[in-house]
mmCIF file of C-alpha atoms in Angstrom:
data_model
loop_
_atom_site.group_PDB
_atom_site.id
_atom_site.type_symbol
_atom_site.label_atom_id
_atom_site.label_comp_id
_atom_site.label_asym_id
_atom_site.label_seq_id
_atom_site.Cartn_x
_atom_site.Cartn_y
_atom_site.Cartn_z
ATOM 1 C CA MET J 1 28.686 -50.339 26.291
ATOM 2 C CA VAL J 2 31.455 -50.878 28.476
ATOM 3 C CA THR J 3 33.908 -53.471 28.131
ATOM 4 C CA TYR J 4 34.605 -55.384 31.390
ATOM 5 C CA ILE J 5 37.212 -57.875 32.376
ATOM 6 C CA ALA J 6 36.098 -60.403 34.906
ATOM 7 C CA PHE J 7 39.097 -61.731 36.776
ATOM 8 C CA LEU J 8 37.579 -64.935 38.354
ATOM 9 C CA ARG J 9 39.023 -66.730 41.356
ATOM 10 C CA ALA J 10 39.062 -70.656 41.900
ATOM 11 C CA ILE J 11 38.989 -71.495 38.152
ATOM 12 C CA ASN J 12 40.859 -74.438 37.055
ATOM 13 C CA VAL J 13 42.750 -74.785 40.435
ATOM 14 C CA GLY J 14 42.330 -77.301 43.363
ATOM 15 C CA GLY J 15 40.865 -79.980 41.084
ATOM 16 C CA ARG J 16 37.918 -77.871 39.797
ATOM 17 C CA THR J 17 38.150 -78.015 35.950
ATOM 18 C CA VAL J 18 36.055 -75.483 33.950
ATOM 19 C CA LYS J 19 35.828 -75.758 30.091
ATOM 20 C CA MET J 20 36.169 -71.984 28.619
ATOM 21 C CA ASP J 21 33.127 -72.784 26.516
ATOM 22 C CA ARG J 22 31.153 -73.525 29.503
ATOM 23 C CA LEU J 23 32.325 -70.264 31.025
ATOM 24 C CA ARG J 24 31.334 -68.314 28.023
ATOM 25 C CA GLU J 25 27.972 -69.867 27.913
ATOM 26 C CA LEU J 26 27.251 -68.841 31.580
ATOM 27 C CA PHE J 27 28.269 -65.260 30.941
ATOM 28 C CA ALA J 28 26.214 -65.044 27.650
ATOM 29 C CA GLY J 29 23.246 -66.680 29.358
ATOM 30 C CA LEU J 30 23.107 -63.305 31.456
ATOM 31 C CA GLY J 31 22.500 -61.462 28.339
ATOM 32 C CA LEU J 32 26.368 -59.924 28.232
ATOM 33 C CA GLU J 33 27.630 -59.358 24.927
ATOM 34 C CA GLY J 34 30.913 -59.977 22.977
ATOM 35 C CA VAL J 35 31.756 -62.707 25.534
ATOM 36 C CA ARG J 36 35.393 -64.024 25.263
ATOM 37 C CA THR J 37 37.738 -65.760 27.572
ATOM 38 C CA TYR J 38 41.508 -65.608 27.647
ATOM 39 C CA ILE J 39 43.752 -68.644 28.791
ATOM 40 C CA GLN J 40 42.410 -71.303 31.181
ATOM 41 C CA SER J 41 42.557 -69.230 34.411
ATOM 42 C CA GLY J 42 39.287 -67.586 34.623
ATOM 43 C CA ASN J 43 39.683 -64.110 32.577
ATOM 44 C CA VAL J 44 36.489 -63.101 30.881
ATOM 45 C CA PHE J 45 35.949 -60.025 28.663
ATOM 46 C CA PHE J 46 32.432 -58.932 27.710
ATOM 47 C CA ARG J 47 30.406 -55.635 26.976
ATOM 48 C CA THR J 48 27.471 -54.502 28.759
ATOM 49 C CA GLY J 49 25.394 -51.442 29.384
ATOM 50 C CA GLU J 50 24.881 -52.190 33.173
ATOM 51 C CA THR J 51 26.451 -49.505 35.307
ATOM 52 C CA ASP J 52 25.928 -50.839 38.744
ATOM 53 C CA ARG J 53 29.362 -52.810 39.127
ATOM 54 C CA LYS J 54 28.692 -54.532 42.432
ATOM 55 C CA ALA J 55 25.108 -55.784 41.250
ATOM 56 C CA LEU J 56 26.770 -57.093 37.987
ATOM 57 C CA ALA J 57 29.527 -58.829 39.967
ATOM 58 C CA GLU J 58 26.901 -60.322 42.242
ATOM 59 C CA ARG J 59 24.999 -61.480 39.450
ATOM 60 C CA ILE J 60 27.586 -63.176 37.664
ATOM 61 C CA GLY J 61 28.829 -64.844 40.987
ATOM 62 C CA ALA J 62 25.330 -66.259 41.556
ATOM 63 C CA ALA J 63 25.159 -67.596 38.117
ATOM 64 C CA LEU J 64 28.659 -69.188 38.187
ATOM 65 C CA GLU J 65 27.738 -70.692 41.791
ATOM 66 C CA GLU J 66 24.438 -72.176 40.292
ATOM 67 C CA GLY J 67 26.187 -73.246 36.867
ATOM 68 C CA LEU J 68 29.274 -74.715 38.533
ATOM 69 C CA GLY J 69 28.088 -75.873 41.723
ATOM 70 C CA TYR J 70 30.683 -73.785 43.769
ATOM 71 C CA PRO J 71 31.193 -70.157 44.650
ATOM 72 C CA VAL J 72 33.402 -68.190 42.377
ATOM 73 C CA PRO J 73 34.420 -64.758 43.771
ATOM 74 C CA VAL J 74 34.355 -62.168 40.830
ATOM 75 C CA MET J 75 36.391 -59.147 40.436
ATOM 76 C CA LEU J 76 35.238 -56.862 37.662
ATOM 77 C CA ARG J 77 37.445 -53.918 36.193
ATOM 78 C CA THR J 78 36.675 -52.214 33.049
ATOM 79 C CA LEU J 79 39.336 -52.515 30.242
ATOM 80 C CA GLU J 80 40.607 -48.895 30.846
ATOM 81 C CA GLU J 81 41.112 -49.576 34.590
ATOM 82 C CA VAL J 82 43.354 -52.754 33.631
ATOM 83 C CA GLU J 83 45.133 -50.726 31.059
ATOM 84 C CA ALA J 84 45.797 -48.115 33.876
ATOM 85 C CA VAL J 85 47.374 -50.851 36.237
ATOM 86 C CA VAL J 86 49.641 -51.750 33.429
ATOM 87 C CA ALA J 87 50.421 -48.278 32.648
ATOM 88 C CA LEU J 88 51.433 -47.429 36.269
ATOM 89 C CA ASP J 89 54.259 -50.123 35.627
ATOM 90 C CA PRO J 90 54.476 -50.806 39.402
ATOM 91 C CA PHE J 91 57.264 -53.195 39.181
ATOM 92 C CA ALA J 92 59.722 -50.558 37.182
ATOM 93 C CA ASP J 93 62.044 -50.892 40.134
ATOM 94 C CA VAL J 94 62.161 -54.458 40.485
ATOM 95 C CA GLU J 95 64.961 -56.314 39.178
ATOM 96 C CA VAL J 96 63.620 -59.406 37.590
ATOM 97 C CA THR J 97 65.377 -62.713 38.175
ATOM 98 C CA GLU J 98 64.541 -66.318 37.676
ATOM 99 C CA ASP J 99 63.284 -66.578 41.430
ATOM 100 C CA LYS J 100 60.767 -63.520 41.365
ATOM 101 C CA ARG J 101 57.334 -63.451 40.069
ATOM 102 C CA LEU J 102 55.503 -60.100 39.660
ATOM 103 C CA CYS J 103 51.863 -60.253 40.651
ATOM 104 C CA VAL J 104 48.834 -58.174 40.631
ATOM 105 C CA LEU J 105 46.188 -59.026 43.459
ATOM 106 C CA PHE J 106 42.925 -57.778 42.242
ATOM 107 C CA LEU J 107 40.683 -56.987 44.969
ATOM 108 C CA SER J 108 36.871 -57.181 45.426
ATOM 109 C CA GLU J 109 36.620 -54.373 48.312
ATOM 110 C CA PRO J 110 39.037 -51.586 48.805
ATOM 111 C CA LEU J 111 42.159 -51.950 50.274
ATOM 112 C CA PRO J 112 41.970 -52.101 53.962
ATOM 113 C CA ASP J 113 43.212 -48.895 55.990
ATOM 114 C CA GLY J 114 46.358 -49.193 57.878
ATOM 115 C CA ILE J 115 48.486 -51.556 55.603
ATOM 116 C CA GLU J 116 52.099 -50.488 55.885
ATOM 117 C CA LEU J 117 53.852 -51.015 52.425
ATOM 118 C CA PRO J 118 56.019 -52.288 51.729
ATOM 119 C CA ALA J 119 54.936 -55.272 53.560
ATOM 120 C CA VAL J 120 56.949 -58.747 53.738
ATOM 121 C CA SER J 121 55.743 -62.164 54.689
ATOM 122 C CA PRO J 122 57.724 -63.510 57.642
ATOM 123 C CA LYS J 123 59.266 -65.993 55.865
ATOM 124 C CA GLY J 124 60.210 -63.870 53.222
ATOM 125 C CA ASP J 125 58.152 -65.664 50.449
ATOM 126 C CA TRP J 126 56.533 -62.335 49.111
ATOM 127 C CA GLU J 127 56.810 -58.486 49.201
ATOM 128 C CA MET J 128 53.712 -56.365 48.745
ATOM 129 C CA ILE J 129 55.443 -53.234 47.285
ATOM 130 C CA GLY J 130 52.588 -50.940 46.454
ATOM 131 C CA ALA J 131 48.788 -50.930 45.930
ATOM 132 C CA THR J 132 46.062 -48.610 44.772
ATOM 133 C CA GLU J 133 42.489 -48.744 46.180
ATOM 134 C CA ASP J 134 41.503 -52.186 44.242
ATOM 135 C CA ALA J 135 44.660 -53.847 43.504
ATOM 136 C CA ALA J 136 47.802 -54.804 45.333
ATOM 137 C CA PHE J 137 51.398 -55.288 43.783
ATOM 138 C CA VAL J 138 53.264 -58.319 44.984
ATOM 139 C CA VAL J 139 56.837 -59.632 44.183
ATOM 140 C CA MET J 140 56.665 -63.415 44.750
ATOM 141 C CA HIS J 141 59.620 -65.248 45.444
ATOM 142 C CA VAL J 142 60.253 -68.718 44.249
ATOM 143 C CA ARG J 143 61.705 -71.252 46.736
ATOM 144 C CA ASN J 144 62.416 -74.852 45.910
ATOM 145 C CA GLY J 145 60.899 -74.526 42.459
ATOM 146 C CA ARG J 146 57.471 -73.245 44.167
ATOM 147 C CA LEU J 147 55.632 -70.142 45.165
ATOM 148 C CA ASN J 148 54.639 -70.127 48.673
ATOM 149 C CA GLY J 149 52.615 -67.869 51.085
ATOM 150 C CA ASN J 150 49.631 -65.770 50.505
ATOM 151 C CA PRO J 151 50.077 -62.050 50.357
ATOM 152 C CA ALA J 152 46.306 -61.654 51.510
ATOM 153 C CA THR J 153 47.589 -62.598 54.984
ATOM 154 C CA ALA J 154 48.858 -58.740 55.157
ATOM 155 C CA PHE J 155 45.249 -57.613 55.150
ATOM 156 C CA PRO J 156 43.418 -57.582 58.642
ATOM 157 C CA LYS J 157 41.230 -60.648 59.711
ATOM 158 C CA SER J 158 38.226 -57.820 59.378
ATOM 159 C CA TYR J 159 39.081 -57.564 55.453
ATOM 160 C CA GLY J 160 35.712 -58.833 53.952
ATOM 161 C CA GLY J 161 36.894 -58.928 50.346
ATOM 162 C CA GLN J 162 38.350 -61.476 48.167
ATOM 163 C CA ALA J 163 41.379 -61.215 45.967
ATOM 164 C CA THR J 164 42.804 -63.311 43.078
ATOM 165 C CA SER J 165 46.082 -62.783 41.346
ATOM 166 C CA ARG J 166 47.641 -62.620 37.808
ATOM 167 C CA PHE J 167 51.288 -62.083 36.858
ATOM 168 C CA PHE J 168 51.862 -58.838 35.879
ATOM 169 C CA HIS J 169 52.808 -59.783 32.267
ATOM 170 C CA THR J 170 49.615 -61.672 31.949
ATOM 171 C CA THR J 171 47.767 -58.853 33.063
ATOM 172 C CA ALA J 172 49.157 -56.707 30.177
ATOM 173 C CA LYS J 173 48.447 -59.675 27.819
ATOM 174 C CA ILE J 174 44.773 -59.795 29.152
ATOM 175 C CA ALA J 175 44.346 -55.986 28.435
ATOM 176 C CA ALA J 176 45.735 -56.324 25.053
ATOM 177 C CA ALA J 177 43.618 -59.269 24.153
ATOM 178 C CA ALA J 178 40.321 -57.406 25.572
ATOM 179 C CA ARG J 179 41.223 -54.316 23.423
ATOM 180 C CA LYS J 180 40.880 -56.565 20.313
ATOM 181 C CA ASP J 181 37.553 -56.685 19.047
#
């Protein structure tokens, strides 16, 4: 059995409220085992013997769309993959201040070729400082008390994938919570 973490996009944002009980029910209804959630932003842990990750993500996405009434992009990672992202410590050289937020963008498709890193938004709202094949590491800058800009705009329009972000410190907490049984 593999422990997966599903990072869901569009959960409890933009007026779309989903109770975690309902989310767990939808995952359990797919025959996934040990289903748990972490905070209210669409982080679901589960175990399965299924090995086709793409098919599993599509199956989960279809069940969520049917059960919630709108599409929910699903980024699946094994627990070990999330722990490896945390172990990379991609923000080690970033001086943390009150106006910076460290974010991991989990990607549904491999990072597009040709992205020059570091990449900085035209307005200086964010800096994409590094990446792996399926995650990008972004420093967001708080301006007037808000996070602005979308780092996915660094991807070419031909990029067919989706992304969802989590603060780096939350990603570490997600991995630790998923490790507990």
